[in-house]
PDB file of C-alpha atoms in Angstrom:
ATOM      1  CA  PHE A   1       9.725  35.061 -35.248  1.00 79.00           C
ATOM      2  CA  THR A   2      10.059  32.464 -32.510  1.00 83.00           C
ATOM      3  CA  PHE A   3      13.831  32.269 -33.259  1.00 87.00           C
ATOM      4  CA  LEU A   4      14.110  36.100 -33.151  1.00 87.00           C
ATOM      5  CA  ILE A   5      12.035  36.521 -29.973  1.00 84.00           C
ATOM      6  CA  VAL A   6      13.842  33.905 -27.942  1.00 84.00           C
ATOM      7  CA  ARG A   7      17.218  35.154 -29.035  1.00 87.00           C
ATOM      8  CA  ARG A   8      16.249  38.761 -28.088  1.00 83.00           C
ATOM      9  CA  LEU A   9      15.008  37.663 -24.689  1.00 79.00           C
ATOM     10  CA  PHE A  10      17.761  35.177 -23.705  1.00 79.00           C
ATOM     11  CA  ARG A  11      20.703  36.503 -25.874  1.00 81.00           C
ATOM     12  CA  LYS A  12      21.506  32.914 -27.026  1.00 82.00           C
ATOM     13  CA  SER A  13      21.168  31.668 -30.521  1.00 86.00           C
ATOM     14  CA  SER A  14      21.357  28.151 -29.357  1.00 86.00           C
ATOM     15  CA  LEU A  15      18.259  28.448 -27.175  1.00 83.00           C
ATOM     16  CA  ALA A  16      16.555  30.253 -30.099  1.00 86.00           C
ATOM     17  CA  LEU A  17      17.326  27.226 -32.376  1.00 89.00           C
ATOM     18  CA  ILE A  18      15.934  24.666 -29.894  1.00 86.00           C
ATOM     19  CA  ALA A  19      12.751  26.751 -29.367  1.00 84.00           C
ATOM     20  CA  MET A  20      12.323  26.863 -33.150  1.00 85.00           C
ATOM     21  CA  LEU A  21      12.859  23.144 -33.483  1.00 86.00           C
ATOM     22  CA  LEU A  22      10.304  22.379 -30.626  1.00 84.00           C
ATOM     23  CA  LEU A  23       7.814  24.668 -32.266  1.00 83.00           C
ATOM     24  CA  ALA A  24       8.152  22.842 -35.664  1.00 82.00           C
ATOM     25  CA  ILE A  25       7.463  19.378 -34.179  1.00 82.00           C
ATOM     26  CA  SER A  26       5.019  20.393 -31.491  1.00 80.00           C
ATOM     27  CA  PRO A  27       1.795  18.474 -31.918  1.00 78.00           C
ATOM     28  CA  TRP A  28      -0.673  21.444 -31.930  1.00 76.00           C
ATOM     29  CA  HIS A  29       1.674  23.285 -34.445  1.00 76.00           C
ATOM     30  CA  VAL A  30       1.955  20.235 -36.796  1.00 76.00           C
ATOM     31  CA  PHE A  31      -1.857  19.484 -36.664  1.00 74.00           C
ATOM     32  CA  PHE A  32      -3.076  23.191 -37.292  1.00 73.00           C
ATOM     33  CA  GLY A  33      -0.419  23.638 -39.905  1.00 71.00           C
ATOM     34  CA  ARG A  34      -1.532  20.615 -41.847  1.00 72.00           C
ATOM     35  CA  MET A  35      -5.118  21.721 -41.862  1.00 70.00           C
ATOM     36  CA  SER A  36      -4.271  25.346 -42.880  1.00 69.00           C
ATOM     37  CA  HIS A  37      -6.168  26.681 -39.945  1.00 71.00           C
ATOM     38  CA  GLU A  38      -6.429  30.483 -39.273  1.00 76.00           C
ATOM     39  CA  THR A  39      -4.788  29.782 -35.884  1.00 77.00           C
ATOM     40  CA  ASN A  40      -1.357  29.352 -37.400  1.00 78.00           C
ATOM     41  CA  PHE A  41      -1.577  32.530 -39.435  1.00 83.00           C
ATOM     42  CA  VAL A  42      -2.804  34.637 -36.613  1.00 84.00           C
ATOM     43  CA  THR A  43       0.006  33.277 -34.344  1.00 84.00           C
ATOM     44  CA  LEU A  44       2.542  34.304 -36.968  1.00 86.00           C
ATOM     45  CA  LEU A  45       1.106  37.777 -37.074  1.00 89.00           C
ATOM     46  CA  ILE A  46       0.896  38.135 -33.232  1.00 88.00           C
ATOM     47  CA  THR A  47       4.455  36.791 -32.717  1.00 88.00           C
ATOM     48  CA  GLY A  48       5.729  39.170 -35.317  1.00 89.00           C
ATOM     49  CA  GLY A  49       3.932  41.961 -33.549  1.00 88.00           C
ATOM     50  CA  ILE A  50       5.507  40.950 -30.300  1.00 87.00           C
ATOM     51  CA  PHE A  51       9.059  40.777 -31.831  1.00 88.00           C
ATOM     52  CA  PHE A  52       8.749  44.261 -33.183  1.00 88.00           C
ATOM     53  CA  LEU A  53       7.203  45.595 -30.004  1.00 84.00           C
ATOM     54  CA  LEU A  54      10.268  44.127 -28.080  1.00 82.00           C
ATOM     55  CA  ARG A  55      12.587  46.004 -30.540  1.00 85.00           C
ATOM     56  CA  GLY A  56      10.502  49.090 -30.191  1.00 78.00           C
ATOM     57  CA  ARG A  57      12.226  50.100 -26.790  1.00 74.00           C
ATOM     58  CA  THR A  58      15.431  50.692 -28.756  1.00 78.00           C
ATOM     59  CA  CYS A  59      14.167  51.137 -32.356  1.00 79.00           C
ATOM     60  CA  LYS A  60      11.192  53.651 -32.535  1.00 78.00           C
ATOM     61  CA  PRO A  61      10.164  52.793 -36.133  1.00 81.00           C
ATOM     62  CA  CYS A  62       9.812  49.081 -35.009  1.00 82.00           C
ATOM     63  CA  LEU A  63       7.132  50.187 -32.563  1.00 81.00           C
ATOM     64  CA  LEU A  64       5.082  51.420 -35.450  1.00 81.00           C
ATOM     65  CA  MET A  65       5.926  48.275 -37.547  1.00 86.00           C
ATOM     66  CA  SER A  66       4.416  46.142 -34.724  1.00 86.00           C
ATOM     67  CA  LEU A  67       1.137  47.818 -35.140  1.00 84.00           C
ATOM     68  CA  PHE A  68       0.676  46.631 -38.701  1.00 86.00           C
ATOM     69  CA  TRP A  69       1.276  43.006 -37.610  1.00 89.00           C
ATOM     70  CA  PHE A  70      -1.201  43.346 -34.664  1.00 88.00           C
ATOM     71  CA  GLY A  71      -3.618  45.117 -36.971  1.00 85.00           C
ATOM     72  CA  ALA A  72      -3.452  42.364 -39.576  1.00 86.00           C
ATOM     73  CA  ALA A  73      -4.021  39.700 -36.803  1.00 86.00           C
ATOM     74  CA  ILE A  74      -7.278  41.385 -35.910  1.00 85.00           C
ATOM     75  CA  TYR A  75      -8.493  40.878 -39.520  1.00 84.00           C
ATOM     76  CA  THR A  76      -7.393  37.204 -39.417  1.00 83.00           C
ATOM     77  CA  TYR A  77      -9.137  35.482 -36.638  1.00 79.00           C
ATOM     78  CA  HIS A  78     -12.010  36.285 -34.125  1.00 77.00           C
ATOM     79  CA  SER A  79      -9.926  35.632 -30.981  1.00 77.00           C
ATOM     80  CA  ALA A  80      -7.376  38.191 -31.928  1.00 79.00           C
ATOM     81  CA  ARG A  81     -10.137  40.918 -31.691  1.00 79.00           C
ATOM     82  CA  VAL A  82     -10.213  40.235 -27.996  1.00 78.00           C
ATOM     83  CA  PHE A  83      -6.518  39.166 -27.462  1.00 81.00           C
ATOM     84  CA  VAL A  84      -4.867  42.178 -29.067  1.00 84.00           C
ATOM     85  CA  PRO A  85      -6.659  45.044 -27.149  1.00 82.00           C
ATOM     86  CA  LEU A  86      -6.198  43.201 -23.900  1.00 81.00           C
ATOM     87  CA  PHE A  87      -2.583  42.622 -24.739  1.00 83.00           C
ATOM     88  CA  PHE A  88      -2.062  46.410 -25.479  1.00 82.00           C
ATOM     89  CA  LEU A  89      -3.884  47.129 -22.089  1.00 81.00           C
ATOM     90  CA  LEU A  90      -1.577  44.972 -20.174  1.00 79.00           C
ATOM     91  CA  THR A  91       1.449  46.389 -21.956  1.00 79.00           C
ATOM     92  CA  ALA A  92       0.385  49.877 -21.170  1.00 78.00           C
ATOM     93  CA  VAL A  93       0.019  49.067 -17.574  1.00 76.00           C
ATOM     94  CA  LEU A  94       3.380  47.280 -17.350  1.00 74.00           C
ATOM     95  CA  LEU A  95       5.209  49.903 -19.217  1.00 71.00           C
ATOM     96  CA  ARG A  96       3.441  52.983 -18.043  1.00 67.00           C
ATOM     97  CA  PHE A  97       6.612  54.805 -17.015  1.00 60.00           C
ATOM     98  CA  ASP A  98       8.170  54.174 -20.486  1.00 68.00           C
ATOM     99  CA  ILE A  99       4.960  55.460 -22.017  1.00 69.00           C
ATOM    100  CA  LYS A 100       5.199  58.713 -20.111  1.00 72.00           C
ATOM    101  CA  LYS A 101       8.692  59.250 -21.532  1.00 73.00           C
ATOM    102  CA  ASN A 102       7.436  58.677 -25.104  1.00 72.00           C
ATOM    103  CA  LEU A 103       3.968  59.966 -24.829  1.00 75.00           C
ATOM    104  CA  GLY A 104       3.879  61.649 -28.198  1.00 77.00           C
ATOM    105  CA  LEU A 105       4.972  58.421 -30.027  1.00 76.00           C
ATOM    106  CA  VAL A 106       2.518  56.277 -28.066  1.00 76.00           C
ATOM    107  CA  ILE A 107      -0.412  58.751 -28.906  1.00 80.00           C
ATOM    108  CA  PHE A 108       0.716  58.636 -32.708  1.00 81.00           C
ATOM    109  CA  ALA A 109       0.789  54.773 -32.611  1.00 79.00           C
ATOM    110  CA  ALA A 110      -2.540  54.557 -30.962  1.00 80.00           C
ATOM    111  CA  LEU A 111      -4.004  56.864 -33.695  1.00 84.00           C
ATOM    112  CA  LEU A 112      -2.401  54.878 -36.367  1.00 82.00           C
ATOM    113  CA  PHE A 113      -3.671  51.637 -34.951  1.00 81.00           C
ATOM    114  CA  GLY A 114      -7.177  53.119 -34.772  1.00 81.00           C
ATOM    115  CA  LEU A 115      -6.861  53.926 -38.510  1.00 83.00           C
ATOM    116  CA  LEU A 116      -5.767  50.402 -39.334  1.00 79.00           C
ATOM    117  CA  THR A 117      -8.738  48.942 -37.625  1.00 79.00           C
ATOM    118  CA  LEU A 118     -11.285  51.636 -38.756  1.00 80.00           C
ATOM    119  CA  PRO A 119     -12.771  49.403 -41.572  1.00 78.00           C
ATOM    120  CA  LEU A 120     -13.774  46.956 -38.746  1.00 75.00           C
ATOM    121  CA  MET A 121     -15.549  49.386 -36.626  1.00 73.00           C
ATOM    122  CA  GLY A 122     -18.896  48.633 -38.267  1.00 68.00           C
ATOM    123  CA  GLU A 123     -18.458  44.936 -37.683  1.00 66.00           C
ATOM    124  CA  PHE A 124     -17.426  45.570 -34.060  1.00 64.00           C
ATOM    125  CA  GLN A 125     -20.744  47.390 -33.437  1.00 66.00           C
ATOM    126  CA  SER A 126     -22.784  44.480 -35.030  1.00 65.00           C
ATOM    127  CA  ALA A 127     -23.998  41.446 -33.502  1.00 63.00           C
ATOM    128  CA  SER A 128     -22.444  39.383 -36.234  1.00 62.00           C
ATOM    129  CA  GLY A 129     -19.064  40.703 -35.602  1.00 60.00           C
ATOM    130  CA  TRP A 130     -18.979  39.380 -32.014  1.00 62.00           C
ATOM    131  CA  ALA A 131     -20.993  36.187 -32.800  1.00 63.00           C
ATOM    132  CA  ARG A 132     -17.942  33.970 -32.419  1.00 63.00           C
ATOM    133  CA  VAL A 133     -16.719  35.549 -29.265  1.00 63.00           C
ATOM    134  CA  ASN A 134     -20.194  35.288 -27.707  1.00 63.00           C
ATOM    135  CA  GLU A 135     -20.514  31.795 -28.882  1.00 65.00           C
ATOM    136  CA  VAL A 136     -17.501  30.541 -26.962  1.00 64.00           C
ATOM    137  CA  SER A 137     -17.309  32.886 -23.940  1.00 69.00           C
ATOM    138  CA  ILE A 138     -18.291  31.681 -20.478  1.00 67.00           C
ATOM    139  CA  TRP A 139     -20.724  34.537 -19.918  1.00 64.00           C
ATOM    140  CA  SER A 140     -22.808  33.583 -23.000  1.00 68.00           C
ATOM    141  CA  ASP A 141     -23.287  29.878 -21.941  1.00 69.00           C
ATOM    142  CA  PRO A 142     -27.051  29.175 -22.239  1.00 69.00           C
ATOM    143  CA  GLY A 143     -26.664  26.842 -19.410  1.00 71.00           C
ATOM    144  CA  LEU A 144     -25.570  29.618 -16.957  1.00 73.00           C
ATOM    145  CA  ILE A 145     -28.994  30.242 -15.521  1.00 76.00           C
ATOM    146  CA  PRO A 146     -30.075  26.648 -15.201  1.00 78.00           C
ATOM    147  CA  GLN A 147     -26.867  25.960 -13.291  1.00 78.00           C
ATOM    148  CA  VAL A 148     -27.659  28.787 -10.911  1.00 77.00           C
ATOM    149  CA  ASN A 149     -31.158  27.569 -10.423  1.00 77.00           C
ATOM    150  CA  GLU A 150     -29.997  23.974  -9.848  1.00 78.00           C
ATOM    151  CA  GLY A 151     -27.462  25.030  -7.279  1.00 78.00           C
ATOM    152  CA  ARG A 152     -30.043  27.181  -5.401  1.00 77.00           C
ATOM    153  CA  GLY A 153     -32.369  24.231  -5.515  1.00 80.00           C
ATOM    154  CA  LYS A 154     -29.872  21.996  -3.779  1.00 79.00           C
ATOM    155  CA  ILE A 155     -29.374  24.586  -1.118  1.00 79.00           C
ATOM    156  CA  LEU A 156     -33.131  24.486  -0.410  1.00 78.00           C
ATOM    157  CA  ASP A 157     -33.200  20.692  -0.473  1.00 78.00           C
ATOM    158  CA  ILE A 158     -30.680  20.463   2.343  1.00 79.00           C
ATOM    159  CA  GLY A 159     -32.792  22.882   4.389  1.00 77.00           C
ATOM    160  CA  LEU A 160     -30.537  26.006   4.290  1.00 76.00           C
ATOM    161  CA  PRO A 161     -32.352  29.534   3.813  1.00 78.00           C
ATOM    162  CA  PRO A 162     -32.863  30.880   0.349  1.00 76.00           C
ATOM    163  CA  LEU A 163     -30.828  33.899   1.140  1.00 78.00           C
ATOM    164  CA  LEU A 164     -27.730  31.711   1.466  1.00 75.00           C
ATOM    165  CA  GLY A 165     -28.275  30.368  -2.028  1.00 73.00           C
ATOM    166  CA  ARG A 166     -28.668  33.879  -3.555  1.00 78.00           C
ATOM    167  CA  VAL A 167     -25.452  34.998  -1.807  1.00 76.00           C
ATOM    168  CA  PHE A 168     -23.229  32.055  -2.687  1.00 79.00           C
ATOM    169  CA  ILE A 169     -24.850  30.825  -5.885  1.00 80.00           C
ATOM    170  CA  ASN A 170     -25.386  33.462  -8.558  1.00 79.00           C
ATOM    171  CA  LYS A 171     -24.061  34.418 -12.046  1.00 78.00           C
ATOM    172  CA  VAL A 172     -20.865  35.981 -10.547  1.00 80.00           C
ATOM    173  CA  THR A 173     -19.922  32.882  -8.501  1.00 81.00           C
ATOM    174  CA  VAL A 174     -20.624  30.455 -11.259  1.00 78.00           C
ATOM    175  CA  LEU A 175     -18.677  32.430 -13.715  1.00 80.00           C
ATOM    176  CA  VAL A 176     -15.793  32.660 -11.269  1.00 80.00           C
ATOM    177  CA  TRP A 177     -16.100  28.770 -10.876  1.00 79.00           C
ATOM    178  CA  LYS A 178     -16.082  28.317 -14.518  1.00 78.00           C
ATOM    179  CA  PHE A 179     -13.045  30.653 -15.066  1.00 77.00           C
ATOM    180  CA  THR A 180     -11.086  28.700 -12.398  1.00 78.00           C
ATOM    181  CA  PHE A 181     -12.038  25.398 -13.843  1.00 78.00           C
ATOM    182  CA  ASN A 182     -10.968  26.359 -17.344  1.00 74.00           C
ATOM    183  CA  LEU A 183      -7.691  27.844 -16.012  1.00 74.00           C
ATOM    184  CA  VAL A 184      -6.843  24.550 -14.207  1.00 75.00           C
ATOM    185  CA  SER A 185      -7.935  22.407 -17.046  1.00 74.00           C
ATOM    186  CA  HIS A 186      -5.672  24.292 -19.418  1.00 73.00           C
ATOM    187  CA  LEU A 187      -2.764  23.452 -17.141  1.00 74.00           C
ATOM    188  CA  SER A 188      -3.715  19.939 -16.585  1.00 75.00           C
ATOM    189  CA  PRO A 189      -1.383  17.049 -17.687  1.00 77.00           C
ATOM    190  CA  GLY A 190      -4.425  15.399 -19.537  1.00 75.00           C
ATOM    191  CA  PHE A 191      -4.733  18.537 -21.766  1.00 74.00           C
ATOM    192  CA  LEU A 192      -1.124  19.396 -22.217  1.00 75.00           C
ATOM    193  CA  LEU A 193       0.417  15.909 -22.530  1.00 76.00           C
ATOM    194  CA  LEU A 194      -2.031  13.061 -22.821  1.00 75.00           C
ATOM    195  CA  ASN A 195      -5.326  13.782 -24.535  1.00 75.00           C
ATOM    196  CA  GLY A 196      -5.315  17.259 -25.760  1.00 68.00           C
ATOM    197  CA  ASP A 197      -8.682  19.131 -26.457  1.00 69.00           C
ATOM    198  CA  GLN A 198     -11.823  17.319 -25.694  1.00 68.00           C
ATOM    199  CA  ASN A 199     -12.952  18.223 -29.147  1.00 64.00           C
ATOM    200  CA  GLY A 200     -11.046  15.646 -31.113  1.00 63.00           C
ATOM    201  CA  VAL A 201     -11.117  17.771 -34.254  1.00 62.00           C
ATOM    202  CA  TYR A 202      -8.461  20.080 -32.801  1.00 63.00           C
ATOM    203  CA  ASN A 203      -5.761  17.707 -31.620  1.00 66.00           C
ATOM    204  CA  THR A 204      -3.586  14.722 -32.894  1.00 69.00           C
ATOM    205  CA  PRO A 205      -4.977  11.374 -31.644  1.00 69.00           C
ATOM    206  CA  ASN A 206      -3.456   9.955 -28.405  1.00 71.00           C
ATOM    207  CA  ASN A 207      -1.410  13.173 -27.913  1.00 73.00           C
ATOM    208  CA  GLY A 208      -1.567  16.294 -25.863  1.00 74.00           C
ATOM    209  CA  VAL A 209      -0.937  19.764 -27.311  1.00 75.00           C
ATOM    210  CA  LEU A 210       2.636  19.759 -26.177  1.00 76.00           C
ATOM    211  CA  LEU A 211       5.726  17.481 -26.155  1.00 77.00           C
ATOM    212  CA  TRP A 212       6.617  15.929 -22.814  1.00 79.00           C
ATOM    213  CA  VAL A 213       9.715  18.044 -22.517  1.00 80.00           C
ATOM    214  CA  GLU A 214       7.990  21.428 -23.234  1.00 78.00           C
ATOM    215  CA  PRO A 215       6.188  22.060 -19.870  1.00 78.00           C
ATOM    216  CA  LEU A 216       9.481  21.777 -18.149  1.00 81.00           C
ATOM    217  CA  LEU A 217      11.195  24.209 -20.523  1.00 80.00           C
ATOM    218  CA  LEU A 218       8.178  26.538 -20.298  1.00 77.00           C
ATOM    219  CA  VAL A 219       8.475  26.711 -16.464  1.00 78.00           C
ATOM    220  CA  MET A 220      12.182  27.217 -16.690  1.00 80.00           C
ATOM    221  CA  GLY A 221      11.872  29.990 -19.217  1.00 75.00           C
ATOM    222  CA  VAL A 222       9.212  31.822 -17.181  1.00 75.00           C
ATOM    223  CA  TYR A 223      11.441  31.474 -14.040  1.00 78.00           C
ATOM    224  CA  VAL A 224      14.394  32.995 -15.902  1.00 76.00           C
ATOM    225  CA  LEU A 225      12.408  35.812 -17.287  1.00 72.00           C
ATOM    226  CA  TRP A 226      10.852  36.400 -13.924  1.00 73.00           C
ATOM    227  CA  ARG A 227      14.329  36.655 -12.331  1.00 74.00           C
ATOM    228  CA  GLN A 228      15.539  39.150 -15.128  1.00 70.00           C
ATOM    229  CA  ASN A 229      12.476  41.125 -15.486  1.00 65.00           C
ATOM    230  CA  ARG A 230       9.262  40.428 -13.600  1.00 61.00           C
ATOM    231  CA  LYS A 231       7.201  42.685 -15.912  1.00 61.00           C
ATOM    232  CA  LEU A 232       8.561  40.666 -18.905  1.00 62.00           C
ATOM    233  CA  GLY A 233       7.658  37.299 -17.227  1.00 58.00           C
ATOM    234  CA  ILE A 234       4.035  38.548 -16.517  1.00 60.00           C
ATOM    235  CA  TRP A 235       3.759  39.980 -20.162  1.00 59.00           C
ATOM    236  CA  MET A 236       4.805  36.654 -21.788  1.00 60.00           C
ATOM    237  CA  GLU A 237       2.455  34.447 -19.680  1.00 58.00           C
ATOM    238  CA  TRP A 238      -0.668  36.676 -19.248  1.00 55.00           C
ATOM    239  CA  ASP A 239      -2.598  34.585 -21.904  1.00 56.00           C
ATOM    240  CA  ARG A 240      -3.385  31.755 -19.442  1.00 57.00           C
ATOM    241  CA  PRO A 241      -6.195  33.668 -17.806  1.00 53.00           C
ATOM    242  CA  TYR A 242      -7.261  35.097 -21.171  1.00 52.00           C
ATOM    243  CA  TYR A 243      -8.021  31.520 -22.626  1.00 55.00           C
ATOM    244  CA  SER A 244      -9.918  30.674 -19.459  1.00 50.00           C
ATOM    245  CA  ILE A 245     -12.918  32.940 -20.426  1.00 55.00           C
ATOM    246  CA  THR A 246     -13.881  30.482 -23.171  1.00 54.00           C
TER     247      THR A 246
END
């Protein structure tokens, strides 16, 4: 699907072949593929959904086909239960004018997707169904309150009024700081090119998650998409903030 998506976006088979080659030898792809992790499977399903969604603008049945791929992704990996709904929401915002022109089809697609995910509704309403999401999300960090208290204590230690501490150091400001820190760390050379994830279980030794040439190609690709269609550029790169909530 990487080949098909790139060829559809840039209309060049040569670029699509290069993208497919880089994916095949990318450190994170090789590592997760060798350990048969669910990440690779859910990536396949989501990229399949994206491809059929892209084709859905000219091929109406493809829009319905994309729902099956996204629906299967939700059953595959916990992160997809957050990613897919947010992805649909962003798509609806960016393509709201196209949605108005095909409102009947969109409503039918939404109902069909609801039916596909209906067996999961009970799990969505239970604590166990969101256990993994709550475990890794920044708002569920057990150290959040201690960090707030520690920060307010430092404000008092330097002689500033307690009100100042409550205004500038609270749950909201700490979460914003964590979100910003995660966003920057995900784009840092250390994570992308040198050391990879701090959890050594999820990266190849002495390597980042990308090849050295890939960040440059990524920037070039986003720039070209932005020049061609700004909505499409935002649509393809929105996951950076998404991954910063964990």
